[in-house]
PDB file of C-alpha atoms in Angstrom:
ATOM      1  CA  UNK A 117     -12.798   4.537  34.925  1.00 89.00           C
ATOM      2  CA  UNK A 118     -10.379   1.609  35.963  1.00 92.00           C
ATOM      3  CA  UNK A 119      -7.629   3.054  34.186  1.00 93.00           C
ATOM      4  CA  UNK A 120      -8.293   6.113  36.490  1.00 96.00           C
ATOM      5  CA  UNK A 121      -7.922   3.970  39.290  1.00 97.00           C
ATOM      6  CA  UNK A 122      -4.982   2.066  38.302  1.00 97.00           C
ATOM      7  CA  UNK A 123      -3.318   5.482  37.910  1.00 96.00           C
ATOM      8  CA  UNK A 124      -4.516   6.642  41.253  1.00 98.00           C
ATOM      9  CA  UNK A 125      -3.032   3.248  42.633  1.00 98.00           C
ATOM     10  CA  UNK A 126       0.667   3.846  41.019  1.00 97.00           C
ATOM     11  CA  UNK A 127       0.665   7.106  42.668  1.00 98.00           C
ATOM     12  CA  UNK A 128      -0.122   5.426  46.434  1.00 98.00           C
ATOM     13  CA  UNK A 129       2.732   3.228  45.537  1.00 97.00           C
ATOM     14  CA  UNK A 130       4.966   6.505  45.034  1.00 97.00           C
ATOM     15  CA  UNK A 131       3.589   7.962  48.250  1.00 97.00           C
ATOM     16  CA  UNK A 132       4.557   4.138  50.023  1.00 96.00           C
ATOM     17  CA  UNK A 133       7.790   4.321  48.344  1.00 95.00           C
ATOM     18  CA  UNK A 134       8.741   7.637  49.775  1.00 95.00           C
ATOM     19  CA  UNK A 135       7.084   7.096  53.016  1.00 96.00           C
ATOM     20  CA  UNK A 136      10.200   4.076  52.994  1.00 93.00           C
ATOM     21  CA  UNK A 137      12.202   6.787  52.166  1.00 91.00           C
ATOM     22  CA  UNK A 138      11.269   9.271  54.630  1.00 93.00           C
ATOM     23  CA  UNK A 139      12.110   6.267  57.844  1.00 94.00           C
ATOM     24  CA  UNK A 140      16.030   6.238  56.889  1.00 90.00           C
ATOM     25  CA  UNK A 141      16.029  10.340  57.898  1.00 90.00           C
ATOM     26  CA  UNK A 142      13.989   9.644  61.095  1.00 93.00           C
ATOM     27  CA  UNK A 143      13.883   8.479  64.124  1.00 94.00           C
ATOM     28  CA  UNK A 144      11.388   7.756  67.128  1.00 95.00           C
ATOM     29  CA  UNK A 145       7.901   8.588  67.065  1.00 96.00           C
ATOM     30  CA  UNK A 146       8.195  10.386  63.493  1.00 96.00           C
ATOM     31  CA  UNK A 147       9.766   7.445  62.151  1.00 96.00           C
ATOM     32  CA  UNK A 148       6.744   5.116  63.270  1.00 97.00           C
ATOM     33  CA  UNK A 149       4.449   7.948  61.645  1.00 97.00           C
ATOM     34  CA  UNK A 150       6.166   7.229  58.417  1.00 97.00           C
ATOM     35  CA  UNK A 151       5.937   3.823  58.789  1.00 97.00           C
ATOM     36  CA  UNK A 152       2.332   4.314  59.638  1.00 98.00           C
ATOM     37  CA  UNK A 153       2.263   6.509  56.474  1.00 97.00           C
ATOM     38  CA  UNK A 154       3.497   3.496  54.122  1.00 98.00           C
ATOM     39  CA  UNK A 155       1.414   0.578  55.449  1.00 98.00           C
ATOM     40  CA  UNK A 156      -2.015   3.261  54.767  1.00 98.00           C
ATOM     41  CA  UNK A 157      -0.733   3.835  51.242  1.00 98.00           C
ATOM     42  CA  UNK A 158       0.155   0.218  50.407  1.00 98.00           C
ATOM     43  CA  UNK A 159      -3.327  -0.516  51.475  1.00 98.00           C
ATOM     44  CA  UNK A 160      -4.867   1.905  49.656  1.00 98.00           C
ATOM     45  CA  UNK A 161      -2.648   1.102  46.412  1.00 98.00           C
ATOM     46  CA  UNK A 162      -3.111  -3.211  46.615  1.00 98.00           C
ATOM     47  CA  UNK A 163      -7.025  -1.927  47.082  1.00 98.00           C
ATOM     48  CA  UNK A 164      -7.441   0.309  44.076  1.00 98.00           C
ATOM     49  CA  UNK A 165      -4.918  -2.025  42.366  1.00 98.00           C
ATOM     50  CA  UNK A 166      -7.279  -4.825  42.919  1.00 97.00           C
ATOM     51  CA  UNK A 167     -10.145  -3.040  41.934  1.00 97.00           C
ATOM     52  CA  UNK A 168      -8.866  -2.083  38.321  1.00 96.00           C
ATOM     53  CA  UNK A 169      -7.664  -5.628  37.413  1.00 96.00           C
ATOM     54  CA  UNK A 170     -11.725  -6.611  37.755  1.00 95.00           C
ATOM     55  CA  UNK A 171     -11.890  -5.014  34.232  1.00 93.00           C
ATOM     56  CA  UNK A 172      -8.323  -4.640  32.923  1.00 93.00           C
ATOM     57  CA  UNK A 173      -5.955  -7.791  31.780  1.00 92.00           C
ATOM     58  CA  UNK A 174      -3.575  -8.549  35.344  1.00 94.00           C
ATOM     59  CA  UNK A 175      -0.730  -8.234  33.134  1.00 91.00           C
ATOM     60  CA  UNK A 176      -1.070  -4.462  31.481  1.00 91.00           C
ATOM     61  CA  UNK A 177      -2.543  -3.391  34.942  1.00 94.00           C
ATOM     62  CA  UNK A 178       0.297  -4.724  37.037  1.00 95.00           C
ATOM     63  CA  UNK A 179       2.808  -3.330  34.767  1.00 93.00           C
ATOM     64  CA  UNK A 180       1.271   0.240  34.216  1.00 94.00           C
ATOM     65  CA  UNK A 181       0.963   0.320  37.819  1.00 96.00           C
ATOM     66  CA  UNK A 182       4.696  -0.319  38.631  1.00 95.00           C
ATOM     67  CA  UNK A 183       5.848   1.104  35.923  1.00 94.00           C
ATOM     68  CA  UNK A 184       3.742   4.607  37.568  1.00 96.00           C
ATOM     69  CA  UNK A 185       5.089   3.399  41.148  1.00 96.00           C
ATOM     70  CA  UNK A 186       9.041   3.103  39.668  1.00 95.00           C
ATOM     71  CA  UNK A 187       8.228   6.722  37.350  1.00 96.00           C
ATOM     72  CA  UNK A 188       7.318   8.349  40.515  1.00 96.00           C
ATOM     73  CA  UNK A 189       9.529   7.133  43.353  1.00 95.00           C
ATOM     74  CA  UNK A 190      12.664   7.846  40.563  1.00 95.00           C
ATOM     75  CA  UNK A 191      11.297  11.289  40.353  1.00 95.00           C
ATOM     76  CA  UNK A 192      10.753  11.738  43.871  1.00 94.00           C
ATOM     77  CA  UNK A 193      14.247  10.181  44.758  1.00 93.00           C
ATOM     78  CA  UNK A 194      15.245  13.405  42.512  1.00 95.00           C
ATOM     79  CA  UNK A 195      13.552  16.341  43.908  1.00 94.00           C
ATOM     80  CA  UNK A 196      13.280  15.257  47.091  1.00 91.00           C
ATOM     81  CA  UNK A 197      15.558  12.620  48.463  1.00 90.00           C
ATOM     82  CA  UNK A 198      18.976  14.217  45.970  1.00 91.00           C
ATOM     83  CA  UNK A 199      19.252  11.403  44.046  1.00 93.00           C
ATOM     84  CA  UNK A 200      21.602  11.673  41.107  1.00 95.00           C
ATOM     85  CA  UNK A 201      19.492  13.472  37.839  1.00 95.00           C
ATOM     86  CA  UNK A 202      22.264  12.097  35.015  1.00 95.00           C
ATOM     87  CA  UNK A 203      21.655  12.111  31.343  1.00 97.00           C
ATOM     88  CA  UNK A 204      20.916   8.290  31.121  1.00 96.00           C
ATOM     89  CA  UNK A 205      18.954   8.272  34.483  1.00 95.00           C
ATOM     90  CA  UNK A 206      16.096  10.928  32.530  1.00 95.00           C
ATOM     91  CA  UNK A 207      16.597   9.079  29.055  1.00 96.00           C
ATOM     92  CA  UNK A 208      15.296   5.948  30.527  1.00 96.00           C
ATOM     93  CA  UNK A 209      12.997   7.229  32.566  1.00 95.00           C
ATOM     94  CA  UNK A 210      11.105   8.605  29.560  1.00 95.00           C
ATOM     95  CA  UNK A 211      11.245   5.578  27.850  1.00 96.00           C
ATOM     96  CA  UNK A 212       9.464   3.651  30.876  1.00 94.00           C
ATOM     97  CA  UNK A 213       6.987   6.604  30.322  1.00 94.00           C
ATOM     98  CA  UNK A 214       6.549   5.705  26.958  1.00 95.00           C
ATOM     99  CA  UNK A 215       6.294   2.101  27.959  1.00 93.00           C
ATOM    100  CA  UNK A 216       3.504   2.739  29.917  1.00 91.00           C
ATOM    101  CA  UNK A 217       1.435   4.849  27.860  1.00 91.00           C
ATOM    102  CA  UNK A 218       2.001   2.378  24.442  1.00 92.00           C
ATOM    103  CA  UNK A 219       0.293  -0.506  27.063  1.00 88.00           C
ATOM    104  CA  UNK A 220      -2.360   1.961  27.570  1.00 87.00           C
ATOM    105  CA  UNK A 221      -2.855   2.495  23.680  1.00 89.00           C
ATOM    106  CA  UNK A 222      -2.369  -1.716  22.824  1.00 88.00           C
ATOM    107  CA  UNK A 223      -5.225  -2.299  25.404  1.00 81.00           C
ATOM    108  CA  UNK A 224      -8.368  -3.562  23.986  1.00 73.00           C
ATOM    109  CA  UNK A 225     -10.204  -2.639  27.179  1.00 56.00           C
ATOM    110  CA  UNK A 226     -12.301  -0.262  28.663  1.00 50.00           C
TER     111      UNK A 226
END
């Protein structure tokens, strides 16, 4: 179940990350709404994020969930922000990916 949580707590940091995003195309009273937007999902992220390291090891939990958080925002930055798609930009990408799910399978935890 923690696992679950840490996952749902890398995505919040995606949804913070492109809530930053979202500021530097806005202004006024939409800006402050995206600001609004980030401090709500860094909450929610540091919350779940403490919750799974209860069970997990700090060091496979912190580094799933940032390794989900820098996954996402990259991706993101992609489809939604234009951010350059090259060859070497995807090839390393999936090897963060792969990172992430080899800490899952060297876990010894629940």
């Amino acid at each position: 179940m923690n696992w679950i949580i840490l996952i749902i707590a890398g995505l919040f940091e995606v949804a913070f990350a492109s809530c930053l995003g979202k500021t530097k195309e806005t202004t006024g009273n939409e800006m402050y709404m995206w600001y609004g937007g980030f401090l709500a999902c860094l909450t929610v992220s540091m919350l779940l994020l403490m919750k799974a390291t209860q069970t997990l090891p700090i060091g496979t939990a912190y580094a799933v969930w940032t390794g989900i958080g820098a996954v996402g925002t990259a991706i993101m930055g992609i489809l939604v922000f234009k951010d350059p798609a090259s060859f070497w930009r995807i090839f390393f990408l999936f090897t963060l990916i792969g990172s992430i799910i080899g800490l899952k399978a060297v876990s010894h935890e629940a």
